[in-house]
Amino acid sequence: MDQDSYRMLRENVDEFCARNVEPVSLKMEREGMASDLAKKSGTQGFNAAIAAQSNGGSALDRESYLTILERAARSSPSFAMFLLMQNSIAGRILEAAGKTGEIGEIASGAKTATVEFLSLNESSSAEYSINVSNGKATGKLRNVIFPSADLIVFLHQDSLYLARGSDGTEPLPVLGFRGLGLGDVVFRDRPVEKLSENGGAKLIMDALKNAGREVSAVALGITGRSVDMAVEYSRVRKTFGRPLKDYEPVAFQLAGFKAQEEELRSMIFFSSVQDGYIKPLATDLARRATKIALQVHGGYGYLEDFGVEKFYRDSMTLSIYFGPSRSDMRNLSREVYGEESGVI
Amino acid sequence: MDFDFTEEQVKFREKAREFAEREFSSEVARKFDREEKYPEEIRKKAYAEHVIDYSDPWKVLIAIEELCRQDAGLGISATVPYFGEEVIMLFGSDHLKEKYLQPVNEGKSLMGLAVTEPGGGSDVAGLKTTARKEGKNYIINGAKMFITNGSIADFFVMLVRTSEEEKRHHGLSAFVVESRFPGFKANKLKGKLGVRATDTAELELNNVVVPEENLIGEEGKGFYYIMTFFNISRIFVAGQGIGIAQGAFDRALSILRRKGKAYSEKEEIQFAVAEMATQIQAARLITYKAASYLFNFKPDPTITSMAKKYAAETAVFVAEKALEVTGVDGISSDLERFYRDAKILEIWEGTSEVEKLIISRNILKEAQ
């Protein structure tokens, strides 16, 4: 696509979010994502943005997809995470498994999907208690992002399975991406379909690894919007008779974050720098920027109504869910040293 | 220099910790956090069991630390019914002390401090709520924002403007304003990021008639009284910070122990543990130093502001670090609440920026 096309796409996503996401953003944080948003998003081609057209997808190039994620994260990181899950995680795995019908359903928003992948994170010690036999699953999947999704992909003894729905969910305390939630998923003799015989863990890990730039795009959106909100607030909020923006620490910090945001944008969209190098910078920047953005808002920043605290929660959650984990950093160290390093 | 607490204080700490562990279970803390409900029964129990003991300020600090260590929302709720008491104690008439402080000290009523306004936080002297003298009364009009205990307190120590002519901070006075006075209205603020069990409200004051005997001290001295109070209360906020930091650290250690040696003995984890422990210890030391000066009647506002700033930042740092090292296990546990709770400490009772201004101004003044 040419630059005009990217600009039009950006405007299209912004318009969609202004009309359909912003008005329900707070409600989404409190009550979870409504199913009609998935359908509306489906009509725009966002839910299967990178899937093949023959499977019902939009077959967009990576830059377009990254643009969608970044702009969506500016309105609602939960919505961006939903798109990331549909496209980069569940979508990729289902498409690789040949589940073209399901991709079509995801594309239209008729169905939503999730993949249980936090159990593969080395910081997770949740006991795995699923039993699969004769095509039926019984037990509990722990720490599932978006546990209420219609299609649930999970790992059992290195095989991947697909469950349509569940027999209940048990919500967990959830710091971020509250629109999707976090919880345990219960199966009781739930019919499941095997997606892959072996190598299931690798399929999931590959999907996660290949989503490094996409995670960075979400972090970029979180950074950009929270800093913009702080900039706007600091123009109108006065203290000691002067707007906050007139004070050096406020202006310099926010200006510095805008500079870093632009630097990150260049890396994500216009550089050949590897994903593994970008993600640690992106998630770190999002965490630092959102903390300052909240601080600039003072007491008002602490209230959900002002919409800035969610970025603070989501940036932290993004770095826990997607890293950089210690294994990411070990991979990065291996790149730098050309051999195993950071193992003690 | 003695770094040890007395035997009585050590026993009191054990008692406060036992109370918090018994009453603030994970389920209870999550429930109050979810429902954003003030824990009135817990407050009463804390009073009945003498967990709050005003006879020794060290015991108050210890109680705040230990209760917040278990849960900040519940811990602050249980230790804040007396918020603002020192203003009346230090500057109020005997009549005010008897009428208002006695029931508070007997656990029969709750109070609050109403200073912040919708348009101003750090700029206390810029407040706009007015009190106009009419005969033997003052008529108060205006609004207050982010008032702790706002919708549950029986009365407030309220800072208002009594003169437009005087220099900004010389035109301020402090009053006791009862919530049952006609024209007083409180709107509870819901949807806070953290400390959701605590009660926070916006106050509307529409021609509230306050008898002149409710003026605290002298007219025009309110700013001085409140600043004096902040130099006391900031030490207790630092105590909240130590409690939250220690509580987050406890939980991180517990998760790491569960994960086993293979995970927790990696150097990246070990370094993080050392950083958290060191910062908590440093925050505790500076807070105790500030407290020691204050409790021996020689307060040092510079050290007090350093303690408040450093302890607040320590709470945020440790909660964040604890989540980093525990990852998925931490984020789906009570640690996520500590992360949300900690951030308010860098905002209330003087933002970290205000504390930095106080510290630097005092140091630069001394250097001249």
XYZ file of C-alpha atoms in Angstrom:
712
model
C 0.000 0.000 0.000
C 1.154 3.560 -0.565
C 1.361 6.202 2.165
C -2.039 7.668 1.295
C -3.615 4.264 1.745
C -2.003 3.865 5.164
C -3.213 7.317 6.143
C -6.733 6.427 5.053
C -6.587 3.178 6.980
C -5.426 5.047 10.090
C -8.298 7.496 9.740
C -10.713 4.664 9.179
C -9.604 2.875 12.360
C -9.728 6.130 14.335
C -13.235 6.831 13.090
C -14.372 3.316 13.895
C -12.919 3.561 17.408
C -14.388 7.020 17.996
C -17.808 5.729 17.051
C -17.789 2.199 18.442
C -15.021 1.785 21.006
C -14.538 5.074 22.870
C -18.205 5.347 23.928
C -18.152 1.859 25.473
C -14.535 1.828 26.637
C -15.314 2.369 30.327
C -18.222 -0.083 30.221
C -15.912 -2.617 28.596
C -13.435 -2.226 31.462
C -16.158 -2.847 34.015
C -18.328 -5.461 32.344
C -16.223 -7.018 29.610
C -16.363 -6.684 25.867
C -19.839 -6.852 24.349
C -20.280 -9.333 21.515
C -21.667 -6.685 19.157
C -18.279 -4.931 19.127
C -16.714 -8.094 17.687
C -19.356 -8.081 14.963
C -18.884 -4.386 14.195
C -15.142 -4.901 14.099
C -15.720 -7.858 11.811
C -17.537 -5.684 9.284
C -14.364 -3.567 9.040
C -12.195 -6.609 8.404
C -10.187 -6.125 11.604
C -10.821 -9.525 13.227
C -9.053 -11.540 10.544
C -6.932 -8.741 9.159
C -4.011 -10.938 8.168
C -5.844 -14.146 7.288
C -6.096 -15.175 3.650
C -9.025 -13.793 1.703
C -9.968 -17.313 0.690
C -10.568 -18.028 4.389
C -12.663 -14.918 4.892
C -9.757 -12.769 6.028
C -8.667 -9.330 4.842
C -5.138 -10.385 3.842
C -3.708 -7.025 4.875
C 0.019 -6.417 4.887
C 1.847 -6.244 8.200
C 2.106 -2.462 8.282
C -1.654 -2.157 7.915
C -2.252 -4.681 10.666
C 0.211 -2.915 12.966
C -1.596 0.346 12.243
C -4.915 -1.200 13.292
C -3.424 -2.472 16.546
C -1.761 0.816 17.409
C -4.820 2.933 16.723
C -7.136 0.474 18.521
C -4.868 0.501 21.589
C -5.185 4.280 21.758
C -8.925 3.922 22.371
C -8.996 0.704 24.298
C -6.038 -1.588 24.927
C -8.598 -4.319 25.673
C -9.984 -3.992 22.163
C -6.458 -4.036 20.711
C -5.695 -7.149 22.738
C -8.868 -8.727 21.377
C -7.661 -8.061 17.829
C -4.178 -9.337 18.636
C -5.647 -12.535 20.034
C -7.992 -13.068 17.061
C -5.299 -12.389 14.487
C -1.805 -13.133 15.722
C -2.483 -15.905 18.204
C -5.739 -17.790 17.650
C -6.077 -16.813 13.999
C -2.588 -17.940 13.073
C -2.918 -21.255 14.892
C -6.359 -22.045 13.521
C -5.332 -21.075 10.016
C -2.235 -23.259 10.257
C -4.471 -26.104 11.415
C -6.674 -25.632 8.389
C -9.712 -24.494 10.367
C -10.914 -22.205 7.597
C -14.531 -22.311 8.729
C -13.565 -20.987 12.138
C -11.437 -18.246 10.571
C -14.502 -17.155 8.646
C -16.545 -17.069 11.835
C -13.850 -15.041 13.596
C -13.605 -12.694 10.633
C -17.300 -11.850 10.789
C -17.317 -11.583 14.570
C -19.861 -14.388 14.821
C -17.346 -16.213 16.986
C -14.511 -15.051 19.188
C -11.401 -17.059 19.968
C -8.708 -17.413 22.579
C -5.619 -19.503 23.110
C -4.483 -20.611 26.553
C -0.811 -19.712 26.429
C 0.144 -18.338 29.832
C 0.914 -21.866 31.071
C 3.896 -21.803 28.710
C 5.266 -18.712 30.407
C 8.063 -19.772 32.748
C 6.650 -17.474 35.428
C 3.490 -19.580 35.574
C 3.319 -22.468 37.987
C -0.402 -23.094 37.749
C -1.076 -26.782 37.902
C -2.395 -28.162 34.704
C -5.428 -30.293 35.369
C -6.979 -31.159 32.048
C -7.684 -34.666 30.967
C -8.583 -35.460 27.373
C -9.856 -38.834 26.329
C -12.170 -40.093 23.609
C -12.433 -36.609 22.177
C -13.709 -35.105 25.431
C -11.996 -32.786 27.893
C -12.525 -32.630 31.631
C -10.785 -30.387 34.108
C -9.665 -26.827 34.401
C -7.557 -24.596 32.190
C -5.765 -22.062 34.378
C -5.108 -18.376 33.698
C -6.922 -18.045 30.390
C -7.017 -14.585 28.819
C -10.517 -13.959 27.445
C -12.027 -17.056 29.083
C -15.504 -16.266 27.747
C -14.411 -16.685 24.108
C -16.459 -19.019 21.929
C -13.482 -20.958 20.607
C -10.807 -22.051 23.063
C -7.523 -23.456 21.830
C -5.477 -25.242 24.459
C -2.510 -27.479 24.884
C -2.580 -30.954 26.345
C 0.469 -33.215 26.304
C 1.942 -31.185 23.463
C -1.159 -31.628 21.323
C -3.382 -28.702 20.493
C -7.133 -28.949 20.979
C -10.067 -26.781 20.104
C -13.098 -26.542 22.380
C -16.261 -24.801 21.323
C -17.314 -23.021 24.497
C -16.826 -24.218 28.040
C -18.763 -25.482 31.023
C -18.048 -22.457 33.118
C -15.425 -19.877 33.931
C -13.940 -18.827 37.256
C -12.755 -15.224 37.130
C -9.350 -14.316 38.579
C -8.154 -10.936 39.832
C -7.308 -9.123 36.659
C -5.028 -6.110 36.527
C -5.307 -5.248 32.876
C -7.183 -5.891 29.667
C -10.300 -6.173 31.757
C -12.447 -6.084 28.646
C -11.233 -9.612 27.959
C -10.856 -10.755 31.556
C -8.690 -13.494 32.989
C -9.956 -16.704 34.484
C -9.952 -20.439 34.742
C -12.028 -22.367 32.206
C -13.887 -25.483 33.285
C -14.564 -28.435 31.016
C -16.838 -31.321 31.916
C -16.822 -33.975 29.233
C -16.645 -31.154 26.721
C -16.182 -32.440 23.140
C -12.895 -31.171 21.740
C -11.164 -31.426 18.416
C -7.493 -32.195 18.064
C -5.727 -29.550 15.971
C -2.235 -30.999 16.016
C -0.802 -34.289 17.183
C 2.510 -33.016 18.523
C 4.480 -29.803 18.603
C 1.540 -27.844 19.991
C 3.710 -25.885 22.400
C 6.017 -24.895 19.574
C 3.082 -23.719 17.466
C 1.925 -21.449 20.268
C 5.423 -20.231 21.055
C 6.033 -19.459 17.375
C 2.800 -17.479 17.204
C 3.881 -15.499 20.273
C 7.383 -14.997 18.953
C 6.077 -13.756 15.628
C 3.819 -11.273 17.409
C 6.679 -9.228 18.875
C 6.131 -6.251 16.585
C 2.381 -6.491 17.090
C 2.785 -6.397 20.884
C 5.060 -3.393 20.368
C 2.353 -1.694 18.285
C -0.112 -2.140 21.156
C 2.487 -0.687 23.543
C 2.971 2.211 21.133
C -0.755 2.960 21.113
C -0.882 2.820 24.908
C 2.119 5.136 25.164
C 0.867 7.582 22.566
C -2.621 8.018 23.909
C -1.658 8.239 27.577
C 0.987 10.876 26.829
C -1.406 12.808 24.572
C -3.972 12.798 27.367
C -1.357 14.098 29.793
C -0.290 16.799 27.332
C -3.878 17.946 26.893
C -4.553 17.860 30.623
C -1.396 19.819 31.372
C -2.559 22.579 29.011
C -5.806 23.176 30.898
C -4.997 22.228 34.458
C -3.620 25.133 36.438
C -1.666 25.098 39.652
C -0.229 28.114 41.426
C -1.845 30.244 38.724
C -0.060 28.629 35.758
C -0.939 25.668 33.530
C 0.962 22.507 34.368
C 2.661 22.642 30.979
C 4.568 25.731 32.089
C 6.485 23.730 34.673
C 9.757 22.260 33.445
C 9.433 18.761 34.918
C 5.993 18.284 33.345
C 6.811 19.741 29.938
C 10.243 18.152 29.652
C 9.084 14.692 30.680
C 6.075 14.668 28.370
C 8.077 16.104 25.477
C 10.695 13.441 26.102
C 8.065 10.721 25.951
C 6.687 12.098 22.688
C 10.208 11.914 21.246
C 10.586 8.316 22.416
C 7.141 7.478 21.031
C 8.181 8.727 17.596
C 11.435 6.809 17.825
C 9.522 3.642 18.659
C 7.068 4.269 15.821
C 9.980 4.494 13.388
C 11.401 1.251 14.663
C 8.105 -0.603 14.447
C 6.935 0.676 11.084
C 9.967 1.746 9.149
C 12.977 -0.234 10.323
C 14.325 -3.705 9.824
C 15.248 -3.991 13.496
C 14.277 -7.420 14.782
C 11.094 -7.790 16.842
C 13.136 -9.154 19.732
C 14.996 -5.867 20.064
C 11.890 -3.700 19.774
C 9.574 -5.404 22.253
C 11.614 -4.730 25.416
C 11.870 -1.053 24.466
C 8.182 -0.806 23.626
C 6.812 -2.422 26.791
C 9.272 -0.537 28.981
C 8.344 2.773 27.374
C 4.634 2.068 27.815
C 5.116 1.360 31.516
C 7.185 4.476 32.150
C 4.983 6.751 30.060
C 1.693 5.614 31.583
C 3.048 6.067 35.089
C 3.944 9.684 34.352
C 0.690 10.266 32.455
C -1.276 9.142 35.498
C 0.882 11.260 37.795
C 0.309 14.384 35.686
C -3.447 13.864 36.083
C -3.060 13.775 39.878
C -6.114 12.533 41.782
C -8.242 12.585 38.645
C -5.871 10.119 37.030
C -6.697 7.674 39.799
C -10.360 7.597 38.692
C -11.600 5.222 35.974
C -13.786 7.970 34.516
C -10.769 9.887 33.282
C -9.619 6.930 31.211
C -5.898 7.179 31.933
C -5.573 4.631 34.750
C -6.418 1.759 32.411
C -3.265 2.479 30.412
C -1.244 2.185 33.622
C -2.779 -1.220 34.372
C -2.680 -2.449 30.802
C 0.952 -1.546 30.154
C 2.050 -3.623 33.138
C -0.204 -6.488 32.117
C 1.071 -6.383 28.546
C 4.625 -6.873 29.741
C 3.606 -9.812 31.934
C 1.493 -11.538 29.281
C 3.842 -10.991 26.357
C 7.196 -10.162 27.856
C 9.934 -9.545 27.402
C 10.114 -12.635 29.546
C 13.387 -14.013 30.784
C 13.334 -16.500 27.940
C 12.882 -13.600 25.469
C 15.885 -11.912 27.036
C 17.860 -15.137 26.886
C 17.105 -15.339 23.168
C 18.166 -11.742 22.770
C 21.367 -12.399 24.695
C 22.068 -15.345 22.425
C 21.704 -12.998 19.446
C 24.105 -10.506 20.966
C 26.755 -13.003 22.104
C 26.281 -15.527 19.345
C 26.131 -18.290 21.947
C 24.209 -19.360 25.060
C 24.339 -16.623 27.685
C 22.359 -15.358 30.658
C 21.772 -18.850 32.009
C 22.759 -18.441 35.680
C 21.058 5.950 68.264
C 18.914 2.935 68.991
C 17.268 1.002 66.173
C 15.188 -1.246 68.411
C 11.588 -0.787 69.373
C 10.577 -1.282 73.005
C 9.312 -4.676 74.032
C 5.818 -3.211 74.336
C 5.984 -1.860 70.780
C 7.278 -5.168 69.467
C 4.346 -6.957 71.118
C 1.987 -4.367 69.726
C 3.335 -5.011 66.216
C 2.639 -8.716 66.651
C -0.872 -7.921 67.801
C -1.532 -5.595 64.831
C -0.148 -8.176 62.415
C -2.252 -10.933 63.951
C -5.352 -8.740 63.665
C -4.661 -7.937 60.005
C -3.937 -11.543 59.076
C -7.107 -12.679 60.817
C -9.467 -10.004 59.534
C -8.011 -9.142 56.122
C -8.052 -12.476 54.389
C -7.507 -12.516 50.653
C -11.227 -13.163 50.092
C -12.295 -10.300 52.352
C -9.827 -7.887 50.762
C -10.924 -8.859 47.260
C -14.601 -8.477 48.206
C -14.205 -4.958 49.558
C -12.001 -4.026 46.619
C -14.586 -5.331 44.168
C -17.588 -3.784 45.918
C -15.841 -0.491 46.789
C -17.420 -0.660 50.207
C -16.133 0.915 53.414
C -15.449 -1.838 56.011
C -17.355 -0.367 58.953
C -17.357 -3.626 60.932
C -13.602 -3.995 60.544
C -13.094 -0.417 61.735
C -15.174 -1.144 64.833
C -13.265 -4.361 65.506
C -9.917 -2.584 65.138
C -11.084 -0.030 67.673
C -12.523 -2.615 70.048
C -9.312 -4.648 69.958
C -7.178 -1.526 70.553
C -5.277 -1.953 67.303
C -5.383 1.821 67.065
C -3.780 3.212 70.194
C -3.345 6.971 70.248
C -1.490 6.881 73.569
C 1.734 6.176 71.656
C 2.272 7.624 68.139
C 4.752 4.841 67.388
C 1.910 2.387 67.869
C -0.192 4.303 65.354
C 2.645 4.154 62.829
C 3.208 0.456 63.517
C -0.504 -0.301 63.135
C -0.673 1.542 59.804
C 2.377 -0.369 58.571
C 1.119 -3.779 59.627
C -2.462 -3.287 58.459
C -1.424 -1.928 55.053
C 1.037 -4.788 54.772
C -1.936 -7.131 54.675
C -4.213 -4.899 52.596
C -4.003 -1.169 51.931
C -7.696 -0.568 51.275
C -8.789 -2.197 54.525
C -5.732 -1.047 56.461
C -6.189 2.608 55.585
C -9.935 2.382 56.196
C -9.349 1.013 59.688
C -6.707 3.584 60.607
C -8.174 6.725 59.061
C -11.307 7.464 61.146
C -9.239 10.038 63.014
C -7.950 11.771 59.905
C -7.374 15.447 60.693
C -7.658 14.994 64.457
C -4.294 16.649 65.106
C -5.574 19.982 63.760
C -8.207 20.185 66.493
C -5.881 18.664 69.070
C -3.159 21.244 68.438
C -5.140 24.357 67.580
C -8.788 23.815 68.550
C -10.607 25.097 71.625
C -11.410 22.875 74.602
C -15.031 23.012 73.486
C -14.162 21.555 70.063
C -11.922 18.908 71.572
C -14.633 17.794 73.945
C -17.504 17.975 71.503
C -15.821 16.416 68.480
C -12.668 14.562 69.428
C -14.031 12.670 72.383
C -16.596 10.667 70.354
C -13.949 10.000 67.692
C -11.498 8.738 70.279
C -14.240 6.545 71.742
C -14.811 5.005 68.313
C -18.322 6.460 68.154
C -17.850 8.866 65.275
C -15.677 9.377 62.212
C -13.993 12.471 60.942
C -12.210 13.680 57.827
C -10.052 16.473 56.489
C -11.430 18.567 53.639
C -8.777 20.663 51.921
C -8.480 19.668 48.217
C -10.869 21.271 45.730
C -11.988 20.289 42.216
C -9.745 22.890 40.608
C -6.709 22.548 42.820
C -4.681 19.915 44.551
C -1.117 20.882 45.282
C -1.941 24.607 45.333
C -3.615 24.629 48.740
C -3.485 28.415 49.074
C -5.434 28.767 45.843
C -8.600 27.210 47.216
C -11.891 28.907 46.448
C -14.460 27.657 48.952
C -15.530 30.663 51.013
C -16.792 31.308 54.522
C -18.641 34.598 55.042
C -19.261 35.891 58.547
C -22.928 36.605 59.354
C -23.652 37.424 62.972
C -22.471 34.526 65.097
C -22.143 32.161 62.151
C -20.097 31.590 59.044
C -21.791 30.718 55.758
C -19.740 28.286 53.663
C -20.085 27.880 49.904
C -17.973 25.854 47.526
C -16.830 22.306 46.850
C -14.183 19.874 48.029
C -12.741 16.960 46.084
C -11.109 13.588 46.827
C -12.103 13.771 50.484
C -11.241 10.632 52.421
C -14.208 9.473 54.557
C -16.231 12.044 52.587
C -19.528 10.163 52.529
C -19.235 8.506 55.943
C -17.629 11.036 58.293
C -19.713 12.839 60.892
C -17.650 15.996 60.591
C -14.668 17.479 58.792
C -11.826 19.804 59.510
C -12.336 22.064 56.518
C -10.026 24.696 55.108
C -11.865 27.631 53.506
C -11.249 31.211 52.448
C -12.394 33.842 54.920
C -10.704 36.812 53.317
C -10.050 37.799 49.722
C -8.003 40.789 50.740
C -5.242 39.092 52.673
C -2.347 37.426 50.851
C -3.518 34.085 49.456
C -2.579 31.826 52.322
C -3.279 34.429 54.997
C -6.939 34.505 53.979
C -7.601 30.883 54.902
C -9.245 29.528 58.047
C -10.101 26.077 59.364
C -13.537 25.057 60.644
C -15.258 22.003 61.968
C -18.141 21.306 59.568
C -20.656 18.608 60.390
C -22.057 16.482 57.595
C -25.554 16.864 59.057
C -25.506 20.647 58.599
C -28.117 21.725 56.019
C -26.545 22.490 52.641
C -23.836 19.823 53.039
C -23.873 17.083 50.408
C -21.406 14.262 49.736
C -21.144 12.322 46.472
C -19.159 9.139 46.844
C -16.505 8.728 44.118
C -16.498 5.253 42.648
C -14.138 3.603 40.217
C -10.806 4.335 41.865
C -7.736 2.505 40.592
C -6.890 1.238 44.074
C -7.562 1.535 47.819
C -11.135 0.887 46.798
C -12.325 -0.050 50.284
C -11.579 3.486 51.446
C -14.340 6.038 51.181
C -13.642 9.013 48.912
C -16.137 11.710 48.047
C -16.752 15.066 46.497
C -18.391 17.525 48.893
C -20.849 20.238 47.929
C -21.322 23.142 50.324
C -24.310 25.273 49.605
C -24.894 28.010 52.196
C -23.809 25.737 55.024
C -24.248 27.581 58.324
C -21.397 26.905 60.726
C -21.421 28.381 64.252
C -18.499 30.678 64.973
C -17.329 28.459 67.826
C -16.466 25.878 65.146
C -13.641 28.087 63.912
C -10.403 26.277 64.752
C -7.887 28.608 66.362
C -7.685 32.026 64.803
C -9.169 33.321 61.580
C -6.536 33.562 58.841
C -4.267 30.920 60.390
C -5.824 27.918 58.648
C -3.089 27.459 56.067
C -0.453 27.295 58.808
C -2.524 24.772 60.790
C -3.011 22.499 57.776
C 0.645 22.641 56.779
C 1.550 21.709 60.346
C -0.865 18.816 60.079
C 0.656 17.635 56.788
C 4.050 17.520 58.450
C 2.529 15.011 60.846
C 0.279 13.057 58.496
C 2.985 12.575 55.863
C 4.856 10.363 58.279
C 1.815 8.138 58.579
C 1.440 8.091 54.780
C 5.067 6.972 54.656
C 3.965 4.200 57.007
C 1.312 3.198 54.471
C 4.068 3.049 51.855
C 6.268 0.801 53.969
C 3.275 -1.434 54.650
C 2.308 -1.766 50.984
C 5.922 -2.336 49.932
C 6.472 -4.956 52.638
C 3.160 -6.648 51.808
C 4.019 -6.848 48.110
C 7.467 -8.157 48.999
C 6.009 -10.822 51.341
C 3.755 -12.042 48.560
C 6.544 -12.063 46.001
C 8.707 -14.143 48.345
C 5.862 -16.526 48.982
C 5.297 -17.042 45.245
C 9.037 -17.447 44.622
C 9.275 -20.056 47.373
C 6.423 -21.939 45.747
C 8.140 -21.819 42.374
C 11.216 -23.483 43.777
C 14.947 -22.941 43.589
C 15.347 -23.444 39.860
C 13.333 -20.306 39.260
C 14.127 -18.130 42.259
C 17.871 -18.693 42.328
C 18.458 -17.147 38.921
C 20.542 -14.041 39.408
C 18.016 -11.758 37.727
C 15.486 -12.781 40.389
C 18.003 -12.620 43.210
C 19.047 -9.099 42.271
C 15.427 -7.990 42.172
C 14.837 -9.478 45.627
C 17.880 -7.643 46.961
C 16.773 -4.342 45.411
C 13.292 -4.624 46.886
C 14.574 -5.556 50.337
C 17.143 -2.764 50.363
C 14.706 -0.100 49.305
C 12.130 -1.187 51.889
C 14.780 -1.079 54.599
C 15.873 2.407 53.499
C 12.292 3.655 53.386
C 11.697 2.268 56.853
C 14.792 3.944 58.249
C 14.043 7.389 56.865
C 10.421 7.140 57.967
C 11.421 6.139 61.489
C 13.937 8.999 61.552
C 11.252 11.501 60.542
C 8.874 9.950 63.062
C 11.454 10.064 65.806
C 11.988 13.799 65.264
C 8.252 14.459 65.257
C 7.359 12.259 68.213
C 10.086 13.981 70.229
C 8.557 17.385 69.384
C 11.326 18.539 67.057
C 9.818 17.855 63.622
C 12.005 18.238 60.552
C 9.778 19.001 57.524
C 12.625 18.224 55.102
C 13.146 14.728 56.478
C 9.368 14.244 56.695
C 8.926 15.099 53.008
C 11.872 12.875 52.092
C 10.271 10.020 54.028
C 6.863 10.474 52.428
C 8.310 10.749 48.914
C 10.718 7.863 49.302
C 8.269 5.496 50.991
C 5.601 6.229 48.354
C 8.065 5.585 45.545
C 9.238 2.445 47.314
C 5.684 1.128 47.457
C 5.263 1.700 43.712
C 8.719 0.301 42.923
C 8.322 -2.848 45.009
C 4.779 -3.579 43.796
C 6.006 -3.274 40.208
C 9.152 -5.324 40.816
C 7.147 -7.969 42.660
C 4.909 -8.363 39.623
C 7.929 -8.513 37.333
C 9.592 -11.356 39.214
C 6.420 -13.342 39.803
C 4.958 -12.798 36.321
C 1.806 -14.734 35.547
C 1.529 -16.139 39.075
C 1.753 -12.658 40.544
C -0.612 -10.893 38.222
C -3.403 -13.360 38.903
C -2.919 -13.001 42.666
C -3.421 -10.326 45.318
C -0.235 -8.674 44.087
C -2.171 -6.972 41.320
C -4.147 -5.129 44.002
C -0.943 -3.960 45.691
C 0.188 -2.562 42.352
C -3.055 -0.586 42.017
C -3.099 0.518 45.648
C 0.501 1.746 45.732
C 0.140 4.491 43.121
C -2.087 6.739 45.228
C 0.727 7.291 47.695
C 2.618 9.354 45.115
C -0.450 11.566 44.763
C -2.208 12.134 48.078
C -0.993 14.163 51.057
C 1.357 16.043 48.762
C 2.406 14.634 45.411
C 5.993 13.492 44.990
C 6.545 16.712 43.043
C 5.355 18.834 45.966
C 7.583 16.880 48.339
C 10.543 17.522 46.045
C 9.792 21.258 46.084
C 9.625 21.292 49.882
C 12.870 19.344 50.177
C 14.798 21.475 47.703
C 13.463 24.814 48.964
C 14.373 23.949 52.544
C 17.829 22.750 51.563
C 18.516 25.755 49.339
C 17.287 28.109 52.096
C 19.631 26.484 54.594
C 22.507 26.760 52.128
C 22.130 30.526 51.748
